[in-house]
mmCIF file of C-alpha atoms in Angstrom:
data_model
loop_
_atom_site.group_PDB
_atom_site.id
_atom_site.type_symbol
_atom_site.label_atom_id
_atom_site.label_comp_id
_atom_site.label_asym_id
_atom_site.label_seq_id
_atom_site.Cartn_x
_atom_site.Cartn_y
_atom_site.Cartn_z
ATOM 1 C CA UNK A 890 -27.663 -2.091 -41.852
ATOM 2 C CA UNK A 891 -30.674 -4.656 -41.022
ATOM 3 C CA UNK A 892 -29.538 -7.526 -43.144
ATOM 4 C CA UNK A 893 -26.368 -8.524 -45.885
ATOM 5 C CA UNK A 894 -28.614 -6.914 -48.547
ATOM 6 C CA UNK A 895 -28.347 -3.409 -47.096
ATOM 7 C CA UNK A 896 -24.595 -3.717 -47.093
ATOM 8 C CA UNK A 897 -24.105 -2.344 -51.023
ATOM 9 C CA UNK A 898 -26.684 0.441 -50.737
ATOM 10 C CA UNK A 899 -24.957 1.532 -46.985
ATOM 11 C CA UNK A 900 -21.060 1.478 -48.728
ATOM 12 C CA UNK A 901 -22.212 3.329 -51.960
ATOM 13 C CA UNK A 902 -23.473 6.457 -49.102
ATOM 14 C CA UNK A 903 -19.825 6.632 -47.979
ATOM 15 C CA UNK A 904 -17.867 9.560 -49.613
ATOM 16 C CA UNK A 905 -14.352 9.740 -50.559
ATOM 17 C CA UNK A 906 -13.662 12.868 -48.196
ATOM 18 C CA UNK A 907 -14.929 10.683 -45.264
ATOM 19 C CA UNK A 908 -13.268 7.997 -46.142
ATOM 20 C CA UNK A 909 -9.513 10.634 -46.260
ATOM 21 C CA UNK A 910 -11.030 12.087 -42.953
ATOM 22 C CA UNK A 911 -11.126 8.648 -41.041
ATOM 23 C CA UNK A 912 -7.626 7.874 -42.732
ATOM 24 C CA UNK A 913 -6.384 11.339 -41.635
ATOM 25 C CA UNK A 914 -7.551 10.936 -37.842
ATOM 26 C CA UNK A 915 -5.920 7.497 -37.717
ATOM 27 C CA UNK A 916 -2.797 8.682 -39.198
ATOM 28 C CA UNK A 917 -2.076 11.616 -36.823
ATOM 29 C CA UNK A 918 -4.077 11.181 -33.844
ATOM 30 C CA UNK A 919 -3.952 7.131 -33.568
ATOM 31 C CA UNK A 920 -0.863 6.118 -34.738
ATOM 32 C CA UNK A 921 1.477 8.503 -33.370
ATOM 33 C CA UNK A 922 0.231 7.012 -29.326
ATOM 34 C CA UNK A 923 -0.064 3.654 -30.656
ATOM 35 C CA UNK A 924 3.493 2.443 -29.601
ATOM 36 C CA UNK A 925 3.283 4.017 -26.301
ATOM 37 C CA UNK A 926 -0.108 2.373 -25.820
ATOM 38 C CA UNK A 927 1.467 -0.801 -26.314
ATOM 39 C CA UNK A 928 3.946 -0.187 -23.785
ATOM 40 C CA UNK A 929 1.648 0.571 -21.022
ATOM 41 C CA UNK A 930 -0.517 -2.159 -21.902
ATOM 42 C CA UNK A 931 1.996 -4.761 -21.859
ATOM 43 C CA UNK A 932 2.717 -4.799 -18.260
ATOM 44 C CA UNK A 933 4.684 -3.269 -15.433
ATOM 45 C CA UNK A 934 7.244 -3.274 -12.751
ATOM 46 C CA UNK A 935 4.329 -3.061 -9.941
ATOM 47 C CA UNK A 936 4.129 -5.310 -8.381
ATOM 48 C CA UNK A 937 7.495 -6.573 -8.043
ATOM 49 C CA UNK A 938 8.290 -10.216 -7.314
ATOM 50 C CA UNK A 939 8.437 -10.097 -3.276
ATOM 51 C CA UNK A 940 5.005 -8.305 -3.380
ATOM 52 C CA UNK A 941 3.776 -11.362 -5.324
ATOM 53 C CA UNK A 942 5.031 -13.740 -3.353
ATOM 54 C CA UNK A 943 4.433 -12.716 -0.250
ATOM 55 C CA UNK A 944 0.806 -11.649 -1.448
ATOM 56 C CA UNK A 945 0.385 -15.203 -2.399
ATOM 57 C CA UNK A 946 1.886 -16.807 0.711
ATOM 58 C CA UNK A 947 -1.000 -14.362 2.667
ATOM 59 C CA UNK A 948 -3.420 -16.189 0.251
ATOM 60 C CA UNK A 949 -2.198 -19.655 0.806
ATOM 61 C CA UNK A 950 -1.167 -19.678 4.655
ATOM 62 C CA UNK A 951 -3.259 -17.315 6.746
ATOM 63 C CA UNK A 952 -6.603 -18.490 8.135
ATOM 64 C CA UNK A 953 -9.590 -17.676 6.103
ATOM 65 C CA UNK A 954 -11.464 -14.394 7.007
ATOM 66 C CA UNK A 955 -14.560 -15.520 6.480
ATOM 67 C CA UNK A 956 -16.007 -13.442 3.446
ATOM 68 C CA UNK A 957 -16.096 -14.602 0.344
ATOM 69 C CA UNK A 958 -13.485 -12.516 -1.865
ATOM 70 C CA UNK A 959 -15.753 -12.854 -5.373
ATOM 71 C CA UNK A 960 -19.001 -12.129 -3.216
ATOM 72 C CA UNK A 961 -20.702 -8.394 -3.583
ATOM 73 C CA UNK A 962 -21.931 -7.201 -0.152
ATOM 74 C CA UNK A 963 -24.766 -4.811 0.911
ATOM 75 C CA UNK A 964 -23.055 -1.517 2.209
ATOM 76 C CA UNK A 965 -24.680 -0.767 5.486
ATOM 77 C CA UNK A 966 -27.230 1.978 6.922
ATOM 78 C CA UNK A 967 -26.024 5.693 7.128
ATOM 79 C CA UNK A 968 -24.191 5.595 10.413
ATOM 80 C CA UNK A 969 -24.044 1.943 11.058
ATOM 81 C CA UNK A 970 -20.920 -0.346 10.993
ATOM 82 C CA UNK A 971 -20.597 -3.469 8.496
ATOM 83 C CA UNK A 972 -21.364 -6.728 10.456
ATOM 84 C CA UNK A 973 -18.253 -8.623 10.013
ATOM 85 C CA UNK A 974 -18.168 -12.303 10.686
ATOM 86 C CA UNK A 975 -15.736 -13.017 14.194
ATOM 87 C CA UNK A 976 -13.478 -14.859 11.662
ATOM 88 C CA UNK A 977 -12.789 -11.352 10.141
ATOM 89 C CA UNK A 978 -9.447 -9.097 10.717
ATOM 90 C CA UNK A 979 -7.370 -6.914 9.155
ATOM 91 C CA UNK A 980 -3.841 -6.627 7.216
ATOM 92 C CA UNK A 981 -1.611 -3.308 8.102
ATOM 93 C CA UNK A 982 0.531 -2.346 5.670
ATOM 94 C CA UNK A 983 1.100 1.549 4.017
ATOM 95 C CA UNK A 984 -1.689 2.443 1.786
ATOM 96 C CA UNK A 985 -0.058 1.889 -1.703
ATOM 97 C CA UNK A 986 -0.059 -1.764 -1.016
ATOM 98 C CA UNK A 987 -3.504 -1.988 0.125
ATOM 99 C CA UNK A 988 -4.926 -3.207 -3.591
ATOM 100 C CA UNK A 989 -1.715 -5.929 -3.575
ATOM 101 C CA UNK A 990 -3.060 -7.578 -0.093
ATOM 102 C CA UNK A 991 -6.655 -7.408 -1.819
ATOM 103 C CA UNK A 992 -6.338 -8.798 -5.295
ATOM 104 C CA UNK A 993 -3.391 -11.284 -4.743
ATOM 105 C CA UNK A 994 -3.693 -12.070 -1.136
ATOM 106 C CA UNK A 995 -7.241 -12.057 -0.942
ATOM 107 C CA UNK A 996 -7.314 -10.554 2.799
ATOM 108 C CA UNK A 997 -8.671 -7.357 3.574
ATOM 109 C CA UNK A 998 -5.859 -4.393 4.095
ATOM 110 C CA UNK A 999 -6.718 -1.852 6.602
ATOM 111 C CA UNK A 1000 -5.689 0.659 4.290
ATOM 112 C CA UNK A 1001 -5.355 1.125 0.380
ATOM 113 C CA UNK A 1002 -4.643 3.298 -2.989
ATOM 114 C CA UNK A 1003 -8.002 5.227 -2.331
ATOM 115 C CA UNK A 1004 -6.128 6.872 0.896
ATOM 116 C CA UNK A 1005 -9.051 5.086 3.192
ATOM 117 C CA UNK A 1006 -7.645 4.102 6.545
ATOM 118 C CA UNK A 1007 -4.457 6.225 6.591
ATOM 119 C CA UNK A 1008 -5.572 8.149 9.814
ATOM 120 C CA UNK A 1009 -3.512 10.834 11.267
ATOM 121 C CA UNK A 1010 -4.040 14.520 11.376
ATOM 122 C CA UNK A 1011 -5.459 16.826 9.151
ATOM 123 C CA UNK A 1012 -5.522 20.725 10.540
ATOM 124 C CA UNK A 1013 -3.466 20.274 13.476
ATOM 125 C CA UNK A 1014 -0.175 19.054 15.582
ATOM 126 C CA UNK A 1015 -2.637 19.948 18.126
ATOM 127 C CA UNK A 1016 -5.663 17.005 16.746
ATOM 128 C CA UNK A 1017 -5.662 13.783 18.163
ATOM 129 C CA UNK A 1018 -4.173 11.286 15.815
ATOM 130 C CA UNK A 1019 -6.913 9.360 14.036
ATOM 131 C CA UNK A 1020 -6.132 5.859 14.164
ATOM 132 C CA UNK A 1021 -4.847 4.122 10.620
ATOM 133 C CA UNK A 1022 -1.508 3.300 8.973
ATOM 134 C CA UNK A 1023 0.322 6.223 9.401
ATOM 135 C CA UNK A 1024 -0.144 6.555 13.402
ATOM 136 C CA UNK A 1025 0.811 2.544 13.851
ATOM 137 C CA UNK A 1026 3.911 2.699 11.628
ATOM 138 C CA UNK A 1027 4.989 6.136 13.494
ATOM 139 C CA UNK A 1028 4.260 4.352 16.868
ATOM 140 C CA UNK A 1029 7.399 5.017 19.368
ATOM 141 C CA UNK A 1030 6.439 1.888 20.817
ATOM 142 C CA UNK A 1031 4.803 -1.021 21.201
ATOM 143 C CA UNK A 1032 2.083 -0.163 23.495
ATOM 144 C CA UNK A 1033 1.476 2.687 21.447
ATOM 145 C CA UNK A 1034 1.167 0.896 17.818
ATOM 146 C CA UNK A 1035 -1.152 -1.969 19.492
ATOM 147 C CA UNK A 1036 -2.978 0.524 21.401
ATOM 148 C CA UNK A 1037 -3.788 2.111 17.307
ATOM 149 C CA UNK A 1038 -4.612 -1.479 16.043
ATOM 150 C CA UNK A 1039 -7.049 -1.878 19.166
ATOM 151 C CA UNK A 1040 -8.588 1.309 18.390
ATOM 152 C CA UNK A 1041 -9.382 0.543 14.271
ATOM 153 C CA UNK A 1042 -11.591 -2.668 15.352
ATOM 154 C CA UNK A 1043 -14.710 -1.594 16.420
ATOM 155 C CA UNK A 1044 -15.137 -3.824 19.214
ATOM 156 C CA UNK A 1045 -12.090 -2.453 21.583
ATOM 157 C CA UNK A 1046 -11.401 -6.111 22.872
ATOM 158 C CA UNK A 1047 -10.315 -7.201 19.345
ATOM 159 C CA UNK A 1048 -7.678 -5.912 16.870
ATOM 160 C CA UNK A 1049 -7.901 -4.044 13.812
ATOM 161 C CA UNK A 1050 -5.249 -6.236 11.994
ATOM 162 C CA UNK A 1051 -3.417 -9.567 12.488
ATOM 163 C CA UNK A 1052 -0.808 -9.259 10.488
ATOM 164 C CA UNK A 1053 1.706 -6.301 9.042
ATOM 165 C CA UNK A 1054 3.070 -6.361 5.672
ATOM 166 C CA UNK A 1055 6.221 -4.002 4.910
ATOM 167 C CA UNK A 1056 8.973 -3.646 2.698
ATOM 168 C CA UNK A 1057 12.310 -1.614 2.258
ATOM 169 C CA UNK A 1058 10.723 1.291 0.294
ATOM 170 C CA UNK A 1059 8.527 1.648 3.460
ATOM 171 C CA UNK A 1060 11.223 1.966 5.404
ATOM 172 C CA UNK A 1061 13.682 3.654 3.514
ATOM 173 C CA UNK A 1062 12.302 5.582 0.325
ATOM 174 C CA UNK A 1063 8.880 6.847 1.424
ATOM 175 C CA UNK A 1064 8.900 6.784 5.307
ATOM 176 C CA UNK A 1065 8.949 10.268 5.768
ATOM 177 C CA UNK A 1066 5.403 9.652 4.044
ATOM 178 C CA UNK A 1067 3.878 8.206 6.941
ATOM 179 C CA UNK A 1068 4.794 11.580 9.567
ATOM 180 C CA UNK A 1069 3.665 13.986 7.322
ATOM 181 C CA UNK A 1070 0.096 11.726 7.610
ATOM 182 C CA UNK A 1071 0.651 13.039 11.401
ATOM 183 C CA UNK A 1072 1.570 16.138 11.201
ATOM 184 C CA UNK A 1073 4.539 15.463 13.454
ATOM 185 C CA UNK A 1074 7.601 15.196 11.149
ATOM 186 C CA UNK A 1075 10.543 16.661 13.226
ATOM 187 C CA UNK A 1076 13.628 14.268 14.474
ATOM 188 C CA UNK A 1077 13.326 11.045 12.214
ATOM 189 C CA UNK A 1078 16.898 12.543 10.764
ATOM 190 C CA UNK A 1079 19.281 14.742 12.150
ATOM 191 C CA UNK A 1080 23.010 15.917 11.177
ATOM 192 C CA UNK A 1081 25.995 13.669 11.869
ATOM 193 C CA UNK A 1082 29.471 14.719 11.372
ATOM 194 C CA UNK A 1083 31.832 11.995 10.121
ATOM 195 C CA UNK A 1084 34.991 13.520 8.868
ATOM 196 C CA UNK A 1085 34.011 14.468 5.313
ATOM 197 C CA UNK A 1086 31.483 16.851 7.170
ATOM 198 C CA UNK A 1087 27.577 16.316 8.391
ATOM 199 C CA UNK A 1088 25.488 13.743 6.967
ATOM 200 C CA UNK A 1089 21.652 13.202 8.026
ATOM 201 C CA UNK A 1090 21.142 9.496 8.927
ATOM 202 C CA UNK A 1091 18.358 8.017 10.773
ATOM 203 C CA UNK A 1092 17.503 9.551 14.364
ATOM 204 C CA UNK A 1093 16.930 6.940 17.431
ATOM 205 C CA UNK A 1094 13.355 8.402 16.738
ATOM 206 C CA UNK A 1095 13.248 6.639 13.904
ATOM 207 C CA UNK A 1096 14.642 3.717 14.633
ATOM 208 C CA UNK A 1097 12.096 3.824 17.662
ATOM 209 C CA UNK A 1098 9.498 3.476 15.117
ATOM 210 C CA UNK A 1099 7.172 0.811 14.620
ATOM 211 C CA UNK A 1100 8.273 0.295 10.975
ATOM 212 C CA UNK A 1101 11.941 0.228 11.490
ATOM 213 C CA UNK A 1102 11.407 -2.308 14.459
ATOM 214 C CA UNK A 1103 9.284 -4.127 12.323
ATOM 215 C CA UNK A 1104 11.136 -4.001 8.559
ATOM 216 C CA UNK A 1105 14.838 -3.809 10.431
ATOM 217 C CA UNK A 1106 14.842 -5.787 13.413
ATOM 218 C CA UNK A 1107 12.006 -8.339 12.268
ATOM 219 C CA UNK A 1108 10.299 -7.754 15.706
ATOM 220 C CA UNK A 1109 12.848 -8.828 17.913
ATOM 221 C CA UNK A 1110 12.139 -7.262 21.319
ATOM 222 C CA UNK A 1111 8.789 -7.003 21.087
ATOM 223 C CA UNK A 1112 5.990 -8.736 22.660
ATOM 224 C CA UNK A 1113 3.269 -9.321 20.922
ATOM 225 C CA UNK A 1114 4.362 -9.434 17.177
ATOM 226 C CA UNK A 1115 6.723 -11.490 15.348
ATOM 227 C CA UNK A 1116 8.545 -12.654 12.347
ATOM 228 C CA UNK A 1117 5.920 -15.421 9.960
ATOM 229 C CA UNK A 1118 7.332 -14.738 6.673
ATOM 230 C CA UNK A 1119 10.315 -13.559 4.754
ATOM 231 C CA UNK A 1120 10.929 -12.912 0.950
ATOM 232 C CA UNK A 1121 14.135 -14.162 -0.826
ATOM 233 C CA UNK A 1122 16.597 -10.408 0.330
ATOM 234 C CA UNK A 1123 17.967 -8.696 -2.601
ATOM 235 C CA UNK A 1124 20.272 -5.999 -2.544
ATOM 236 C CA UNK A 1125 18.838 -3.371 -0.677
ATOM 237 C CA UNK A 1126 19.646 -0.180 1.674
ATOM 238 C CA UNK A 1127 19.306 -2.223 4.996
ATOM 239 C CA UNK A 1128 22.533 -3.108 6.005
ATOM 240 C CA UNK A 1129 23.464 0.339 5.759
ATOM 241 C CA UNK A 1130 20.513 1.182 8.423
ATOM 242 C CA UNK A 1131 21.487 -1.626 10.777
ATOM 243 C CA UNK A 1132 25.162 -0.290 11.112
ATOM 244 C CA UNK A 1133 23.958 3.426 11.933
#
């Protein structure tokens, strides 16, 4: 169809049986998806409020990297580095959140949802732990966890992040997430018995961890990192942790 005149001559080509075909198609392949499609399309639970917020707080009250967020940049030379402005650094958190700490907080996470910057071990208990997420959360101490961040920034007198995002699902629901990432999984939980017969609770490996002293203890002990920011605390599985 070139022009409004063409318009009688193109609908007088249609048939009746292609007309009933198109009709048919919508009717059982369309339709039948079409309220399910409206569901998905309509939103999620992900990401939750506290995400949000403290996403947004990132935005709003950490200093400004130094790259423009909207900006597209060159990718560099087959086995050279980016050239990152001094101004630059990192955000740790456990790769699901990575695109969270992107898009709403506009800071650059040191690991995301494409499984870049997880680090650990791949063959071998044996391998040397490739530094990422899963080796700084898994830290048995602080030396050990800055020691990661240290080894992530190119230049070894700088860090690889500056600040650490976590929540309880870190530390509760999918920590066991970040060992298997190192190939070192044994004694995060072992058997208690406490009358009604043995329970596995948390280890005093695990609560040597870098997450759990992070997440449960908000840092307190440590050094060199601290407590900046808190979302509102709903009900959660951490009061249970703290009286183990």
């Amino acid at each position: 169809v070139k022009s409004p005149a063409d318009i009688p001559g193109f609908l007088k080509s249609f048939r009746a049986k292609q007309v009933l075909a198109v009709l048919a198609i919508a009717v059982f392949l369309i339709y039948p998806v079409y309220g399910a499609a409206m569901v998905q399309s309509t939103g999620s639970n992900d990401p939750d409020w506290a995400w949000i917020e403290a996403c947004l707080w990132l935005k709003s009250s950490t200093p400004d990297p130094g790259m423009d967020y909207n900006a597209i940049y060159e990718a560099p030379e087959d086995g050279k580095l980016f050239d990152y402005p001094e101004s630059a650094y990192g955000v740790m958190s456990w790769w699901d959140y990575g695109h969270y700490i992107e898009t709403l907080g506009h800071r650059m996470p040191n690991a995301n949802p494409f499984q870049a910057g997880i680090g650990g071990r791949r063959g071998s208990i044996n391998e040397t732990n490739v530094p990422g997420a899963a080796p700084f959360l898994t830290a048995q101490s602080e030396e050990e966890a800055t020691e990661v961040l240290e080894s992530i920034h190119p230049d070894p007198e700088k860090s690889g992040a500056r600040y650490i995002m976590s929540d309880e699902r870190m530390a509760v629901d999918i920590f066991m997430a970040m060992p298997e990432w190192t190939l070192d999984t044994e004694g995060y939980m072992q058997p208690y018995w406490t009358g009604d017969g043995y329970q596995y609770l948390p280890s005093k490996r695990y609560f040597d961890s870098m997450e759990s002293r992070l997440h449960f203890l908000d840092g307190n002990g440590l050094k060199q990192y601290r407590l900046v920011y808190e979302t509102w605390a709903y009900q959660t599985q951490e009061a249970g942790y703290k009286q183990v």
